[in-house]
Coordinates of C-alpha atoms in Angstrom, one line a residue:
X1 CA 39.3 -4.1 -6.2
X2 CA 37.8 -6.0 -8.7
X3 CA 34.7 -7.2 -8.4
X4 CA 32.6 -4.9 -6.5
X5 CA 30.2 -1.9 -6.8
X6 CA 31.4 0.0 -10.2
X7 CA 29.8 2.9 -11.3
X8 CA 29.3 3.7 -14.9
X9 CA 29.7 0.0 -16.5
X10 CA 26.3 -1.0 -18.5
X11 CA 26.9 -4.1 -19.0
X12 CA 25.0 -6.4 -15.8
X13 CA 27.6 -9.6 -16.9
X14 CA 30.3 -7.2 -16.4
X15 CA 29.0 -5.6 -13.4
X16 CA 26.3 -7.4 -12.1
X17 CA 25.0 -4.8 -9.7
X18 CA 23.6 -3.3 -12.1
X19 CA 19.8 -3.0 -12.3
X20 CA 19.1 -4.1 -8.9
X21 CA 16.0 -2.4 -7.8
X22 CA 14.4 -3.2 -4.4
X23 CA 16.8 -5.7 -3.5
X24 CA 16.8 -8.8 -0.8
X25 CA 19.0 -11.1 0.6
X26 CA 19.0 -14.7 1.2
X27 CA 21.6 -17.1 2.6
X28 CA 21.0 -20.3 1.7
X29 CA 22.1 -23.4 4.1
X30 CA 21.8 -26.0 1.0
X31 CA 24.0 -24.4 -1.7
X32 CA 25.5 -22.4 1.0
X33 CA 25.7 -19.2 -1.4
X34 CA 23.9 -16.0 -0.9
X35 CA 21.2 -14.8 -3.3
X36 CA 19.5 -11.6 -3.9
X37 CA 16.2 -11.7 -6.0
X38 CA 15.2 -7.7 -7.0
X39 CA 12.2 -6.5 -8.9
X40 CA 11.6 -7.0 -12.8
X41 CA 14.1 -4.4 -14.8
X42 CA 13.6 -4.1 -18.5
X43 CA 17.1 -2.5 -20.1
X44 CA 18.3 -4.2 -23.2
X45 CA 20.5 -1.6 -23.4
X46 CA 22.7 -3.2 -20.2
X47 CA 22.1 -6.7 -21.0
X48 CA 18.6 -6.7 -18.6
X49 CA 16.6 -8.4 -21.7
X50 CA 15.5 -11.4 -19.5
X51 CA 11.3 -11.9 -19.9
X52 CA 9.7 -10.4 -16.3
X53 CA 9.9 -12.9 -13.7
X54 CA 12.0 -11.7 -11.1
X55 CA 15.8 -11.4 -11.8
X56 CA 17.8 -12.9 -9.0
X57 CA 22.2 -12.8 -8.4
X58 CA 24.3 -15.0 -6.7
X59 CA 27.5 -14.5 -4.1
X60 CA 29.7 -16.5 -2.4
X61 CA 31.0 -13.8 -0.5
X62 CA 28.4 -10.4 -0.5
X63 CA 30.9 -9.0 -2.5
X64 CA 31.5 -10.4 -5.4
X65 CA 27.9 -11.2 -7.5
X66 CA 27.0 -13.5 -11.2
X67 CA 23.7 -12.6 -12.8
X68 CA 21.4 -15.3 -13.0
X69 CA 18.4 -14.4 -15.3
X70 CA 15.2 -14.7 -14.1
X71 CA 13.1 -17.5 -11.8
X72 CA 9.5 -17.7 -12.0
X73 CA 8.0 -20.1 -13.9
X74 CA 6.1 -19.3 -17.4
X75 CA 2.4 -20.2 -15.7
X76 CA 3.3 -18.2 -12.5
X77 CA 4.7 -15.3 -14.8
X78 CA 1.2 -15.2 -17.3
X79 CA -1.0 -15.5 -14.3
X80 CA 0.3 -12.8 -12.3
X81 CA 0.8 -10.5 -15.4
X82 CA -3.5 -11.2 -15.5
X83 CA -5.3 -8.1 -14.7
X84 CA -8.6 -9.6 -16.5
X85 CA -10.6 -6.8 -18.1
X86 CA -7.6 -4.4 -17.3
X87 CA -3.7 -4.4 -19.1
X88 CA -1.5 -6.8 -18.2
X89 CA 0.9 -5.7 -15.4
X90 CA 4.1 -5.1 -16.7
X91 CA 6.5 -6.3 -14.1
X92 CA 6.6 -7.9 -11.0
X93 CA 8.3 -5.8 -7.7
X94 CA 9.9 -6.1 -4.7
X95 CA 10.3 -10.0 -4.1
X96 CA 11.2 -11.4 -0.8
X97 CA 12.6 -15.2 -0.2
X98 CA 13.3 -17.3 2.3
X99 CA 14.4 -21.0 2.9
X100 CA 11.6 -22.3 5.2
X101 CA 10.3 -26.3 5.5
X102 CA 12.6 -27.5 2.6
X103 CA 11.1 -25.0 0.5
X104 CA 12.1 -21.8 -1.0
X105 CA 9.5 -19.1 -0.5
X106 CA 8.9 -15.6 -2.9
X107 CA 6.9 -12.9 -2.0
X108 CA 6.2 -11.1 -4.9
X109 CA 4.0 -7.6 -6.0
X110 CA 2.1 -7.5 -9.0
X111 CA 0.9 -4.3 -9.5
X112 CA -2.0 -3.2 -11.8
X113 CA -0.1 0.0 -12.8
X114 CA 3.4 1.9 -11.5
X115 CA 1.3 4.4 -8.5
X116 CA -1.5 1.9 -8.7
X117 CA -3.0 1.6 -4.9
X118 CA -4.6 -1.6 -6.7
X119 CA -2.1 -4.8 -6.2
X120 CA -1.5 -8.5 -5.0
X121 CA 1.0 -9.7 -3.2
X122 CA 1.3 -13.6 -4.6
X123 CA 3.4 -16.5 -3.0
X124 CA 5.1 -18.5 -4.9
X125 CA 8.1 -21.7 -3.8
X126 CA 10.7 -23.7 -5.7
X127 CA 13.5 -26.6 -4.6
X128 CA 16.2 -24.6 -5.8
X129 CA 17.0 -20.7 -5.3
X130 CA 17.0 -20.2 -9.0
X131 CA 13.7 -21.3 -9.3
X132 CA 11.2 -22.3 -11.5
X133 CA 9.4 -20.7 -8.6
X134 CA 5.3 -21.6 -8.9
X135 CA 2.6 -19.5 -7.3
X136 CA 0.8 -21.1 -4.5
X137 CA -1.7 -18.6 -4.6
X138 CA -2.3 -14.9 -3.4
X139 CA -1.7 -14.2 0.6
X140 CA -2.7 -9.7 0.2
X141 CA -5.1 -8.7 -1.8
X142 CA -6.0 -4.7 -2.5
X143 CA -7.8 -4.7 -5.8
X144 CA -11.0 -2.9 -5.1
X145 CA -10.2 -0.5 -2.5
X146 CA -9.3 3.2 -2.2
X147 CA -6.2 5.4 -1.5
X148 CA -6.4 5.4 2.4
X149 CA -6.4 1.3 2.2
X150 CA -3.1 -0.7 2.5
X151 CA -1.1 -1.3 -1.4
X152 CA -0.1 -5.6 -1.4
X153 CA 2.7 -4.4 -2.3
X154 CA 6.6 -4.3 -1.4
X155 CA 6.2 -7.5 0.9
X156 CA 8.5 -8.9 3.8
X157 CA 8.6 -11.5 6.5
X158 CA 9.1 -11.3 10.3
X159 CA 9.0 -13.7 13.0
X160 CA 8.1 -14.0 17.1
X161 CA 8.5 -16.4 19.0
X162 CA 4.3 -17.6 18.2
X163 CA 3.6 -16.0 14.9
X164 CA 5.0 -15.3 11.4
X165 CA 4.2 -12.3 9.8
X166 CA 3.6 -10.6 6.3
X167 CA 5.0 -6.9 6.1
X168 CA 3.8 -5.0 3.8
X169 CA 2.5 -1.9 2.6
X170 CA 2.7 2.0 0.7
X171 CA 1.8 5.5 1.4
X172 CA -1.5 5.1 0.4
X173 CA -2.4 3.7 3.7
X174 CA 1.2 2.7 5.4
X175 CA 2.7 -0.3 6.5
X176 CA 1.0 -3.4 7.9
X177 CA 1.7 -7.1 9.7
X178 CA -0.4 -9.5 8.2
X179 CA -0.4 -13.0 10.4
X180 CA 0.8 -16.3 8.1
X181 CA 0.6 -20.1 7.9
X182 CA 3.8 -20.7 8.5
X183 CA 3.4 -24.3 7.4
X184 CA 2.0 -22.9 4.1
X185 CA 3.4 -19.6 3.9
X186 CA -0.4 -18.3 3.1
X187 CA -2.5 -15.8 4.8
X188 CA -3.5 -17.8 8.2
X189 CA -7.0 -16.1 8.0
X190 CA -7.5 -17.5 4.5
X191 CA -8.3 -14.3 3.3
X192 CA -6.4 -12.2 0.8
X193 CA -8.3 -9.2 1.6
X194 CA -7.7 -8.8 5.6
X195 CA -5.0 -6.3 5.9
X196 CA -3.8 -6.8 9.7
X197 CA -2.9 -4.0 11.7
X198 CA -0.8 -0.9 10.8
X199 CA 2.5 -0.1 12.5
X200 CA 3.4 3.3 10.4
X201 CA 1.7 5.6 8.2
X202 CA 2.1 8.9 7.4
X203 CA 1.0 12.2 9.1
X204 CA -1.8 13.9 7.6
X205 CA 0.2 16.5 6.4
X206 CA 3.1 14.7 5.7
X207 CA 5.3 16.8 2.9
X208 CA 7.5 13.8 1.6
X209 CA 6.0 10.5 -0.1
X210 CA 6.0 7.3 1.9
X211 CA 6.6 5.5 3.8
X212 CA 7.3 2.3 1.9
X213 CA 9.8 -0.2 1.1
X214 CA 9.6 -1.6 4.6
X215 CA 11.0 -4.1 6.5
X216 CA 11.4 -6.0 10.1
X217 CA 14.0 -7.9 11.7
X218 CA 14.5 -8.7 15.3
X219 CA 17.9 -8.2 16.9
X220 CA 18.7 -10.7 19.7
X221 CA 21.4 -9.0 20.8
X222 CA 19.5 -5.5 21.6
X223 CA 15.7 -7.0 22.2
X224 CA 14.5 -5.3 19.5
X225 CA 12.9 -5.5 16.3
X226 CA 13.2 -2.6 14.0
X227 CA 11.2 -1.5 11.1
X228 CA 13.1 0.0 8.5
X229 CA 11.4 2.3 5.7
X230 CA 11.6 4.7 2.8
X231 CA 10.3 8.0 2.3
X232 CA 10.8 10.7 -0.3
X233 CA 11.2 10.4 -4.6
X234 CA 12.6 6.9 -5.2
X235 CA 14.5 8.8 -8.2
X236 CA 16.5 11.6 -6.3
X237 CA 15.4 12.3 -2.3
X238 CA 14.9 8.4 -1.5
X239 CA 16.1 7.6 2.4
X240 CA 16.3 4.8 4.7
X241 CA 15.0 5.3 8.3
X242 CA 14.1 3.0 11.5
X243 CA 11.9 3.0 14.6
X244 CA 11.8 -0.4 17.2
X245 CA 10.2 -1.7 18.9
X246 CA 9.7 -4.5 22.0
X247 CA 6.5 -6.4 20.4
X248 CA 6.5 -7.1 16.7
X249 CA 3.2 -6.0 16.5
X250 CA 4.6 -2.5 17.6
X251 CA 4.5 0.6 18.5
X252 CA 7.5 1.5 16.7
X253 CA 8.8 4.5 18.1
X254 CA 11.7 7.2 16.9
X255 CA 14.5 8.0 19.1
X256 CA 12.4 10.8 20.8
X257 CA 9.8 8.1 21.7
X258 CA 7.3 9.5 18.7
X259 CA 4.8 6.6 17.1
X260 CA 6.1 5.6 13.8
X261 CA 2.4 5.9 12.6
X262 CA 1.5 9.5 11.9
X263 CA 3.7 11.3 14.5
X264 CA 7.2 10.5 13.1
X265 CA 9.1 9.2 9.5
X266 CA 11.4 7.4 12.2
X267 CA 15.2 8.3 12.7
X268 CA 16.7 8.5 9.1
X269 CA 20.2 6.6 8.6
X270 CA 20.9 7.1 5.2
X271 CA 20.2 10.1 2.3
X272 CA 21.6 11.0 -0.7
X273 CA 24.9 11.9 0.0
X274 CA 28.7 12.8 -1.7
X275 CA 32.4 11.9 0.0
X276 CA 35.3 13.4 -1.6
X277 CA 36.3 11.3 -4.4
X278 CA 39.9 11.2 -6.4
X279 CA 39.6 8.1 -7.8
X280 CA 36.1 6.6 -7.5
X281 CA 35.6 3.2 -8.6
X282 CA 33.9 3.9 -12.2
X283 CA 34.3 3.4 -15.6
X284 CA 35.6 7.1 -15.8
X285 CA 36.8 7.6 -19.5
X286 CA 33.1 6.8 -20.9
X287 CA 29.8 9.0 -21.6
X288 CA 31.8 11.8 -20.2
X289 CA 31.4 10.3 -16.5
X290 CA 32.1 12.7 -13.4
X291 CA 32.0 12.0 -10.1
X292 CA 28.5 13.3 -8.2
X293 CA 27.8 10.9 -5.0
X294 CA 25.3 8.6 -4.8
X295 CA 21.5 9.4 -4.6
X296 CA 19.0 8.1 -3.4
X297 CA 19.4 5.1 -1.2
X298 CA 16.4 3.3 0.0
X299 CA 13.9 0.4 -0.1
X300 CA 16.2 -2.2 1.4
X301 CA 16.4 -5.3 3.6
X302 CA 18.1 -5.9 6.9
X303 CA 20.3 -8.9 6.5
X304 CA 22.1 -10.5 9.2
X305 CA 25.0 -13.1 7.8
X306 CA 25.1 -17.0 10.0
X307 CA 28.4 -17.5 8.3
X308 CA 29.9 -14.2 10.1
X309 CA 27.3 -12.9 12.9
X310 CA 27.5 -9.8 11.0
X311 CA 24.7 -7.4 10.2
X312 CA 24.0 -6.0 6.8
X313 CA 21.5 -3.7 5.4
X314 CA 21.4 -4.6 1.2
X315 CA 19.3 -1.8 -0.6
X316 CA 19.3 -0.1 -4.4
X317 CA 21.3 3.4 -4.5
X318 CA 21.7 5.5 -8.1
X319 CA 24.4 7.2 -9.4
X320 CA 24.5 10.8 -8.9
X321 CA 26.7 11.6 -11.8
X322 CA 25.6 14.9 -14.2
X323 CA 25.8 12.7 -17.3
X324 CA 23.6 9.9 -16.2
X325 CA 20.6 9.2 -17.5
X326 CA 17.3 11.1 -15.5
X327 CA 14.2 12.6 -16.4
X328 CA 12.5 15.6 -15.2
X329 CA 9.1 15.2 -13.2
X330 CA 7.1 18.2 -13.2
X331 CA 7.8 19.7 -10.6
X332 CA 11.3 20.1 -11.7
X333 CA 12.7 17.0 -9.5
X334 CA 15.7 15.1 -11.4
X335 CA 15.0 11.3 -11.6
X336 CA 18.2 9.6 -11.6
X337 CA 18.2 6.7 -13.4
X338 CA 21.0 4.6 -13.3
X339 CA 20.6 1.8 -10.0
X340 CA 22.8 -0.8 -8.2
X341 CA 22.9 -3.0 -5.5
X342 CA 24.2 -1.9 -2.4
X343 CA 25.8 -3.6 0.4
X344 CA 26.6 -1.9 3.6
X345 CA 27.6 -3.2 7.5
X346 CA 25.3 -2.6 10.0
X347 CA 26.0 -1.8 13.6
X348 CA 24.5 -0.8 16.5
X349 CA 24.9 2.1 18.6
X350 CA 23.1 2.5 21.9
X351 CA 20.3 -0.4 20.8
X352 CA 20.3 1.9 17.1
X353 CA 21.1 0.6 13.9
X354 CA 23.9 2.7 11.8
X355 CA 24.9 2.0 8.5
X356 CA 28.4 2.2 7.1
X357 CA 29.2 4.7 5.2
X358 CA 31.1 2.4 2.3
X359 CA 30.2 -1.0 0.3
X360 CA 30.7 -4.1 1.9
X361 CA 34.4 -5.2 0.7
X362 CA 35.0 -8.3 3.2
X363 CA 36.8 -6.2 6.3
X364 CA 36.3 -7.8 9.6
X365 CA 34.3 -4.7 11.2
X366 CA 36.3 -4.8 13.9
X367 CA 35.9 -1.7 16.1
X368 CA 38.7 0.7 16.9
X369 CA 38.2 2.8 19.6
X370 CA 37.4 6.3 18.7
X371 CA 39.5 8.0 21.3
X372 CA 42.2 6.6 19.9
X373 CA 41.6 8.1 16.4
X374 CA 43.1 11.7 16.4
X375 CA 43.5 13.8 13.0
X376 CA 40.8 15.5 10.5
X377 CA 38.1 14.0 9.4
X378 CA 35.3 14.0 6.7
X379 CA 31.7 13.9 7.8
X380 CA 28.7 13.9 5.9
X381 CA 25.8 14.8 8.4
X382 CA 22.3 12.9 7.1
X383 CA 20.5 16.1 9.4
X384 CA 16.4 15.7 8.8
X385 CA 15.8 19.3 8.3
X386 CA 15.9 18.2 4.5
X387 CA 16.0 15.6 2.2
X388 CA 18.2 17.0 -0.3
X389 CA 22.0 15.8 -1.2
X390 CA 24.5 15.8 1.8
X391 CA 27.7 16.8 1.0
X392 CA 30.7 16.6 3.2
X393 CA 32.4 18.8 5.3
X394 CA 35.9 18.5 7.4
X395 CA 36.7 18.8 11.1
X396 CA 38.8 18.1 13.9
X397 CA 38.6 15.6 15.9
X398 CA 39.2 18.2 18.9
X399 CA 36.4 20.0 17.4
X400 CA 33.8 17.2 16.6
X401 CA 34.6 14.4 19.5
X402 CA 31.6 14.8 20.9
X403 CA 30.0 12.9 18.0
X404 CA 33.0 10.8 17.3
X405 CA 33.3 9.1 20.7
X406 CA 29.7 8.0 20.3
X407 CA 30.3 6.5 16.6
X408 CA 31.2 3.0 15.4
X409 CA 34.9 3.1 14.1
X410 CA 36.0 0.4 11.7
X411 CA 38.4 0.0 8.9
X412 CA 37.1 -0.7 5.3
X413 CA 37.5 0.3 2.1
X414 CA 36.9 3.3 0.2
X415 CA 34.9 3.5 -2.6
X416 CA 35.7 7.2 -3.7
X417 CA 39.5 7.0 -3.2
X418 CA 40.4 2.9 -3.7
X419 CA 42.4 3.0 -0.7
X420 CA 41.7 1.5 2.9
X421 CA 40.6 4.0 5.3
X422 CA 38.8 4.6 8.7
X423 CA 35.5 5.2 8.5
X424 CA 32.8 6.5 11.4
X425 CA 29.2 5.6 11.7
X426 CA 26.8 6.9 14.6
X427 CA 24.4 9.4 15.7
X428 CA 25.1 12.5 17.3
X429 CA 24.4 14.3 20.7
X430 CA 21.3 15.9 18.4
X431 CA 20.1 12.7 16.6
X432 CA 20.8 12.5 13.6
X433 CA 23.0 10.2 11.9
X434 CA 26.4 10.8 10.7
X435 CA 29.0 9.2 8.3
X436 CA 32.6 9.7 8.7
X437 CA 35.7 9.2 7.4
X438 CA 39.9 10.2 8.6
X439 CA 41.3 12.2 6.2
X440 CA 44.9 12.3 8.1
X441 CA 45.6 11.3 12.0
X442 CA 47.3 8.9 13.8
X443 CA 45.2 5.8 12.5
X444 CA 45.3 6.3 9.0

């Protein structure tokens, strides 16, 4: 299907989910297109040679994306690059935007360095999507402080019914609700440097890195909101998990009722993982490609459509292939380099969020009862007891109905094969999450 995720095409005209890192997502009610601005990628190599300043795409549809460039203006570009006495900083991360008073809103990181616990998280608005956005001024402030402080960093926005709220946040100190303006979209204490109050951080002896990447949306339809979060390598053990929450201000609880802030990572919904693949939508017949899942998936956005009522989570993934691109860090941990944008349904299951196991191709996400799904199927169990690869396994449906009754079964697209299939999302009678798909049965 052309148009979508492809693996193994370098060229970001071409394929223009290419180089998304961090992504968001944006639907905007004035050019009634969707928009995903991601953090500042510098590839020549695959057509990435825009100056930093926040590289944004464009959809009609959430499937099918154009490259824009990049949208901050030149003054908002040097002064955020301005570390005084210091280096420049190098790129800008994680930008989040919304469409809020007849303005459009970017929350941007500026780092001083890549692991740097030093960072500001600046605000910046336009009258068009694509910018020139110019700063307003800096809303989170961490220059100055220590490792068990809060990094202005990887920044997102949540609302209650009386307050609008900055999330951000790293491992260094976790992940924090700052209260807003929301008339100026600033810090409503006037204060860069007040952190707010923490809603997850990592146990003190926490093996993985995190958590980060975070996020909060509220679900109307559950009475929720959930925070959604990354731990692990962003290069090769990345993951997505959740906790929720009644009160935006939290506690965000796992599904065992554990505090998302030092007694739990949160229930994890996505991994590095590998289906099965014949014929997996790639560019096979260059750099020696072979098919080797996807790693890595993580530091995404929950995204819920007005055109549809459908929700979405968007995030980066990398390619798991043998002949991409990596490094080695020193402890012997592959990096995978090679990143796209990633666009999955998300549904709920017992007031849970589960993603779908396949990129978002335009199906309807209409459910079809599991019980009436009989055959084999492939599973690929995303079980906490690591956070290496997943790979997948087949079983009867006699065998494994247990977990299938309690899953989300939908038709869609598959990636790995190019063929329509039935695929299963959920979390099983031991809670952990599961993704699914019918290899033969009666509603294949």
């Amino acid at each position: 299907m052309d148009g979508i995720l492809k693996l193994n095409d370098y060229d970001v005209q071409k394929n223009p989910s290419l180089g998304a890192h961090d992504p968001s997502m944006m639907w905007d009610p004035v050019t009634k297109r969707y928009y995903s601005y991601s953090t500042d990628i510098y590839q020549p190599q695959h057509g990435l040679n825009d100056r930093i300043g926040i590289p944004v795409r464009s959809s009609e549809d959430l499937i099918h994306f154009r490259y824009e460039g990049t949208v901050l203006s030149e003054e908002s570009v040097a002064e955020g690059k301005d570390n005084g006495e210091y280096s420049d900083t190098v790129s800008f991360w994680a930008p989040f935007v919304e469409y809020v008073n007849g303005e459009y809103r970017m929350y941007y990181a500026a780092t001083r360095a890549f692991g740097s616990y030093e960072s500001r998280i600046w605000l910046a608005v336009a009258k068009n999507p694509l910018g020139p956005f110019v700063n307003r001024g800096v809303v989170m402030d961490s220059w100055g402080t220590g490792t068990t402080s809060p990094n202005a960093i990887d920044p997102h926005v949540v609302r209650d019914r009386r307050n609008c709220y900055l999330v951000y946040g790293s491992y260094f100190g976790g992940i924090y609700l700052k209260k807003l303006d929301d008339e100026t979209g600033l810090a409503l204490s006037g204060d860069p440097k007040e952190t707010g109050i923490c809603i997850s951080r990592k146990a003190p002896n926490g093996l993985l890195n995190g958590p980060e990447g975070a996020s909060v949306i509220y679900v109307p339809e559950t009475g929720y909101y959930y925070l959604f979060q990354s731990y692990g390598w962003l290069g090769s053990n990345y993951d997505i998990r959740v906790g929720r929450s009644l009160n935006v201000e939290g506690p965000y609880l796992d599904l065992d009722g554990r505090d998302l802030v030092e007694e739990s990572m949160g229930l994890k919904i996505a991994n590095s993982y590998q289906f099965k693949a014949e014929n997996p939508n790639a560019v096979q017949e260059e750099n020696g490609w072979s098919w080797g899942g996807f790693r890595a998936p993580g530091h995404g956005v929950p995204f819920h459509d007005p055109r549809t009522g459908n929700y979405f989570f968007v995030h980066h993934i990398r390619d798991g292939s043998p002949s991409c691109r990596r490094f080695q860090k020193r402890d012997s941990q592959d990096s995978y380099l090679e990143h796209y944008l990633f666009v999955r349904p998300m549904m709920f299951q017992e007031g849970w969020p589960v993603l779908g196991p396949e990129p978002y191709t335009g199906e309807d996400l209409n459910l079809i009862p599991a019980w009436e799904v009989r055959g084999r199927w492939e599973i690929v169990l995303l079980d906490d007891d690591s956070n290496e690869m997943k790979y997948s396994r087949e079983y009867d449906l006699d065998e494994y109905s247990i977990y299938l009754f309690k899953g989300r079964v939908y038709r869609c697209w598959d990636f790995e094969n190019q063929k329509m299939a039935v695929a299963v999302t959920g979390i099983d009678r031991f809670g952990q999450a599961y993704w699914g798909k019918l290899i033969s049965g009666k509603n294949r």
